[in-house]
Amino acid sequence: MNNRIKLHDKVFKPLIPMERIEQSIDEVAAKINADYEGTDTVPVLLCVLNGSILFTAELMKRLDFDVDLMSIKLSSYQGTSSTGAVHMDMGLTGDITGKEVIIVEDIVDTGRTIEALVKILYARKAAKVKVCTLLLKPEMYNKSIPLDYVAMDIPNEFIVGFGLDYDGLGRNYKDIYVLDTETQI
Ligand code: IMP
Ligand code: MG
């Protein structure tokens, strides 16, 4: 994975190889499995579209208890920065009344999205909400919502790949790439 990639007007360079991503998903899945060992509840695994589609699939394969998969589509990013407003593009695909929900996010940056989502889920009468994210930018996160499961911390840089996009492109790459500020064209 030495190759740079070009998406729209920007160049990205490799940051996290697929093997490292998969290892971090193994680790986070093991933690979740340990917490839910012997549980008789069937938590909702909530995929936050579109970014966490690959992470949700990889995580779900590794869980050894029953889950009820649901989705919701939120957006807040335009280009390489957050607009500050969280928009619900598609509502919840199921009823979460009285259920425990594990949010599966691709990345937590400022935390605005996760904060808005947790609010929505409690308003829809979730019994309990937990957060699982593949990536966290710790320097940017300034909310008080506990992040129960974090697979990897990353620096405050714009990344793509493994589900994450730059204006719609880059989601299909197996590795994670970071904006290459030196090689722009
Ligand atoms: P937050 O609301 O600031 O925490 O941003 C979270 C959302 O913004 C994520 O669910 C992503 O969709 C998007 N996002 C944040 N950082 C990045 C990034 O580096 N690359 C691509 N999307 C990102
Ligand atoms: Mg997202």
GROMACS .gro file of C-alpha atoms and ligand atoms in nm:
model
  209
    1MET     CA    1   0.000   0.000   0.000
    2ASN     CA    2   0.267   0.251  -0.099
    3ASN     CA    3   0.058   0.419  -0.361
    4ARG     CA    4  -0.098   0.755  -0.326
    5ILE     CA    5  -0.456   0.794  -0.447
    6LYS     CA    6  -0.633   1.090  -0.602
    7LEU     CA    7  -0.996   1.170  -0.520
    8HIS     CA    8  -1.154   1.473  -0.688
    9ASP     CA    9  -0.890   1.747  -0.648
   10LYS     CA   10  -0.689   1.595  -0.359
   11VAL     CA   11  -0.408   1.344  -0.308
   12PHE     CA   12  -0.407   1.100  -0.016
   13LYS     CA   13  -0.124   0.882   0.116
   14PRO     CA   14  -0.144   0.551   0.306
   15LEU     CA   15  -0.191   0.579   0.683
   16ILE     CA   16  -0.333   0.255   0.828
   17PRO     CA   17  -0.301  -0.076   0.642
   18MET     CA   18  -0.592  -0.319   0.628
   19GLU     CA   19  -0.411  -0.569   0.854
   20ARG     CA   20  -0.388  -0.310   1.133
   21ILE     CA   21  -0.754  -0.215   1.086
   22GLU     CA   22  -0.860  -0.579   1.111
   23GLN     CA   23  -0.647  -0.634   1.420
   24SER     CA   24  -0.810  -0.336   1.593
   25ILE     CA   25  -1.156  -0.470   1.501
   26ASP     CA   26  -1.059  -0.810   1.649
   27GLU     CA   27  -0.964  -0.633   1.972
   28VAL     CA   28  -1.275  -0.418   1.999
   29ALA     CA   29  -1.501  -0.717   1.914
   30ALA     CA   30  -1.333  -0.918   2.190
   31LYS     CA   31  -1.415  -0.643   2.441
   32ILE     CA   32  -1.778  -0.630   2.330
   33ASN     CA   33  -1.806  -1.010   2.341
   34ALA     CA   34  -1.667  -1.011   2.695
   35ASP     CA   35  -1.919  -0.744   2.806
   36TYR     CA   36  -2.213  -0.931   2.653
   37GLU     CA   37  -2.109  -1.283   2.750
   38GLY     CA   38  -2.412  -1.476   2.870
   39THR     CA   39  -2.649  -1.187   2.797
   40ASP     CA   40  -3.011  -1.264   2.728
   41THR     CA   41  -3.081  -0.924   2.571
   42VAL     CA   42  -3.055  -0.885   2.195
   43PRO     CA   43  -2.899  -0.542   2.143
   44VAL     CA   44  -2.961  -0.337   1.832
   45LEU     CA   45  -2.641  -0.291   1.631
   46LEU     CA   46  -2.696   0.048   1.468
   47CYS     CA   47  -2.496   0.109   1.150
   48VAL     CA   48  -2.455   0.482   1.085
   49LEU     CA   49  -2.465   0.506   0.707
   50ASN     CA   50  -2.275   0.542   0.489
   51GLY     CA   51  -1.936   0.562   0.659
   52SER     CA   52  -1.965   0.269   0.897
   53ILE     CA   53  -2.094   0.014   0.648
   54LEU     CA   54  -1.762  -0.176   0.622
   55PHE     CA   55  -1.684  -0.148   0.992
   56THR     CA   56  -2.031  -0.273   1.087
   57ALA     CA   57  -1.994  -0.576   0.859
   58GLU     CA   58  -1.648  -0.664   0.993
   59LEU     CA   59  -1.753  -0.608   1.355
   60MET     CA   60  -2.076  -0.804   1.326
   61LYS     CA   61  -1.894  -1.110   1.186
   62ARG     CA   62  -1.687  -1.120   1.503
   63LEU     CA   63  -1.971  -1.091   1.757
   64ASP     CA   64  -2.075  -1.417   1.918
   65PHE     CA   65  -2.413  -1.313   2.064
   66ASP     CA   66  -2.741  -1.227   1.887
   67VAL     CA   67  -2.782  -0.874   1.753
   68ASP     CA   68  -3.062  -0.695   1.569
   69LEU     CA   69  -2.907  -0.494   1.283
   70MET     CA   70  -3.059  -0.154   1.206
   71SER     CA   71  -2.942   0.155   1.016
   72ILE     CA   72  -2.979   0.531   1.014
   73LYS     CA   73  -2.822   0.782   0.775
   74LEU     CA   74  -2.670   1.102   0.909
   75SER     CA   75  -2.444   1.358   0.747
   76SER     CA   76  -2.249   1.662   0.862
   77TYR     CA   77  -1.934   1.676   0.650
   78GLN     CA   78  -1.890   1.872   0.330
   79GLY     CA   79  -1.552   1.836   0.162
   80THR     CA   80  -1.287   1.793   0.431
   81SER     CA   81  -1.458   1.972   0.720
   82SER     CA   82  -1.768   1.952   0.936
   83THR     CA   83  -2.054   2.188   0.857
   84GLY     CA   84  -2.147   2.192   1.225
   85ALA     CA   85  -2.503   2.082   1.155
   86VAL     CA   86  -2.608   1.717   1.169
   87HIS     CA   87  -2.863   1.618   0.909
   88MET     CA   88  -3.077   1.301   0.920
   89ASP     CA   89  -3.089   1.177   0.559
   90MET     CA   90  -3.273   0.855   0.646
   91GLY     CA   91  -3.452   0.764   0.970
   92LEU     CA   92  -3.414   0.452   1.184
   93THR     CA   93  -3.495   0.131   0.998
   94GLY     CA   94  -3.663  -0.030   1.303
   95ASP     CA   95  -3.832   0.022   1.638
   96ILE     CA   96  -3.585   0.064   1.925
   97THR     CA   97  -3.839   0.116   2.204
   98GLY     CA   98  -3.707  -0.042   2.525
   99LYS     CA   99  -3.399  -0.179   2.348
  100GLU     CA  100  -3.031  -0.150   2.416
  101VAL     CA  101  -2.856   0.011   2.119
  102ILE     CA  102  -2.489  -0.013   2.023
  103ILE     CA  103  -2.411   0.270   1.781
  104VAL     CA  104  -2.149   0.166   1.525
  105GLU     CA  105  -1.968   0.473   1.390
  106ASP     CA  106  -1.680   0.504   1.148
  107ILE     CA  107  -1.522   0.804   1.318
  108VAL     CA  108  -1.584   1.045   1.605
  109ASP     CA  109  -1.435   1.386   1.537
  110THR     CA  110  -1.593   1.681   1.726
  111GLY     CA  111  -1.861   1.446   1.862
  112ARG     CA  112  -2.150   1.652   1.725
  113THR     CA  113  -2.287   1.358   1.527
  114ILE     CA  114  -2.271   1.113   1.813
  115GLU     CA  115  -2.425   1.364   2.054
  116ALA     CA  116  -2.715   1.432   1.815
  117LEU     CA  117  -2.763   1.061   1.752
  118VAL     CA  118  -2.771   0.965   2.120
  119LYS     CA  119  -3.038   1.234   2.170
  120ILE     CA  120  -3.245   1.094   1.882
  121LEU     CA  121  -3.220   0.739   2.020
  122TYR     CA  122  -3.332   0.832   2.372
  123ALA     CA  123  -3.616   1.037   2.221
  124ARG     CA  124  -3.718   0.715   2.037
  125LYS     CA  125  -3.722   0.544   2.380
  126ALA     CA  126  -3.405   0.337   2.368
  127ALA     CA  127  -3.345   0.175   2.709
  128LYS     CA  128  -2.967   0.221   2.688
  129VAL     CA  129  -2.725   0.356   2.428
  130LYS     CA  130  -2.361   0.256   2.388
  131VAL     CA  131  -2.109   0.387   2.137
  132CYS     CA  132  -1.860   0.184   1.934
  133THR     CA  133  -1.636   0.371   1.691
  134LEU     CA  134  -1.361   0.250   1.462
  135LEU     CA  135  -1.171   0.579   1.486
  136LEU     CA  136  -1.148   0.869   1.729
  137LYS     CA  137  -0.972   1.203   1.688
  138PRO     CA  138  -0.904   1.264   2.060
  139GLU     CA  139  -0.773   1.618   2.003
  140MET     CA  140  -1.109   1.719   1.855
  141TYR     CA  141  -1.357   1.536   2.076
  142ASN     CA  142  -1.513   1.781   2.321
  143LYS     CA  143  -1.841   1.616   2.425
  144SER     CA  144  -1.930   1.428   2.741
  145ILE     CA  145  -2.094   1.123   2.581
  146PRO     CA  146  -1.891   0.820   2.694
  147LEU     CA  147  -1.727   0.635   2.403
  148ASP     CA  148  -1.758   0.277   2.524
  149TYR     CA  149  -1.556   0.108   2.251
  150VAL     CA  150  -1.286   0.281   2.045
  151ALA     CA  151  -1.085   0.066   1.804
  152MET     CA  152  -0.816   0.325   1.712
  153ASP     CA  153  -0.711   0.682   1.793
  154ILE     CA  154  -0.587   0.897   1.505
  155PRO     CA  155  -0.438   1.247   1.478
  156ASN     CA  156  -0.652   1.540   1.373
  157GLU     CA  157  -0.617   1.490   0.999
  158PHE     CA  158  -0.864   1.421   0.721
  159ILE     CA  159  -0.874   1.055   0.623
  160VAL     CA  160  -1.053   0.835   0.368
  161GLY     CA  161  -1.092   0.464   0.294
  162PHE     CA  162  -1.252   0.168   0.470
  163GLY     CA  163  -1.593   0.333   0.442
  164LEU     CA  164  -1.485   0.695   0.485
  165ASP     CA  165  -1.517   0.936   0.196
  166TYR     CA  166  -1.409   1.267   0.055
  167ASP     CA  167  -1.725   1.411  -0.107
  168GLY     CA  168  -1.855   1.064  -0.191
  169LEU     CA  169  -1.532   0.900  -0.309
  170GLY     CA  170  -1.282   0.672  -0.136
  171ARG     CA  171  -1.517   0.447   0.061
  172ASN     CA  172  -1.417   0.130  -0.124
  173TYR     CA  173  -1.046   0.133  -0.035
  174LYS     CA  174  -0.940  -0.145   0.204
  175ASP     CA  175  -0.674   0.068   0.375
  176ILE     CA  176  -0.707   0.411   0.539
  177TYR     CA  177  -0.540   0.710   0.368
  178VAL     CA  178  -0.463   1.059   0.495
  179LEU     CA  179  -0.470   1.387   0.305
  180ASP     CA  180  -0.123   1.447   0.164
  181THR     CA  181  -0.070   1.820   0.206
  182GLU     CA  182   0.271   1.813   0.033
  183THR     CA  183   0.165   1.643  -0.289
  184GLN     CA  184  -0.144   1.837  -0.388
  185ILE     CA  185  -0.192   1.917  -0.754
  186IMP     P1  186  -1.829   1.483   1.417
  186IMP     O1  187  -1.977   1.508   1.419
  186IMP     O2  188  -1.749   1.609   1.410
  186IMP     O3  189  -1.784   1.393   1.531
  186IMP     O4  190  -1.795   1.411   1.280
  186IMP     C1  191  -1.834   1.280   1.259
  186IMP     C2  192  -1.870   1.251   1.116
  186IMP     O5  193  -1.798   1.334   1.025
  186IMP     C3  194  -1.828   1.109   1.085
  186IMP     O6  195  -1.936   1.020   1.105
  186IMP     C4  196  -1.784   1.116   0.942
  186IMP     O7  197  -1.893   1.093   0.857
  186IMP     C5  198  -1.735   1.257   0.924
  186IMP     N1  199  -1.588   1.268   0.939
  186IMP     C6  200  -1.520   1.316   1.046
  186IMP     N2  201  -1.387   1.313   1.025
  186IMP     C7  202  -1.371   1.259   0.901
  186IMP     C8  203  -1.253   1.228   0.821
  186IMP     O8  204  -1.136   1.249   0.859
  186IMP     N3  205  -1.279   1.175   0.698
  186IMP     C9  206  -1.404   1.150   0.652
  186IMP     N4  207  -1.514   1.177   0.723
  186IMP    C10  208  -1.498   1.230   0.846
  187MG      MG  209  -2.024   0.887   0.963
   0.00000   0.00000   0.00000
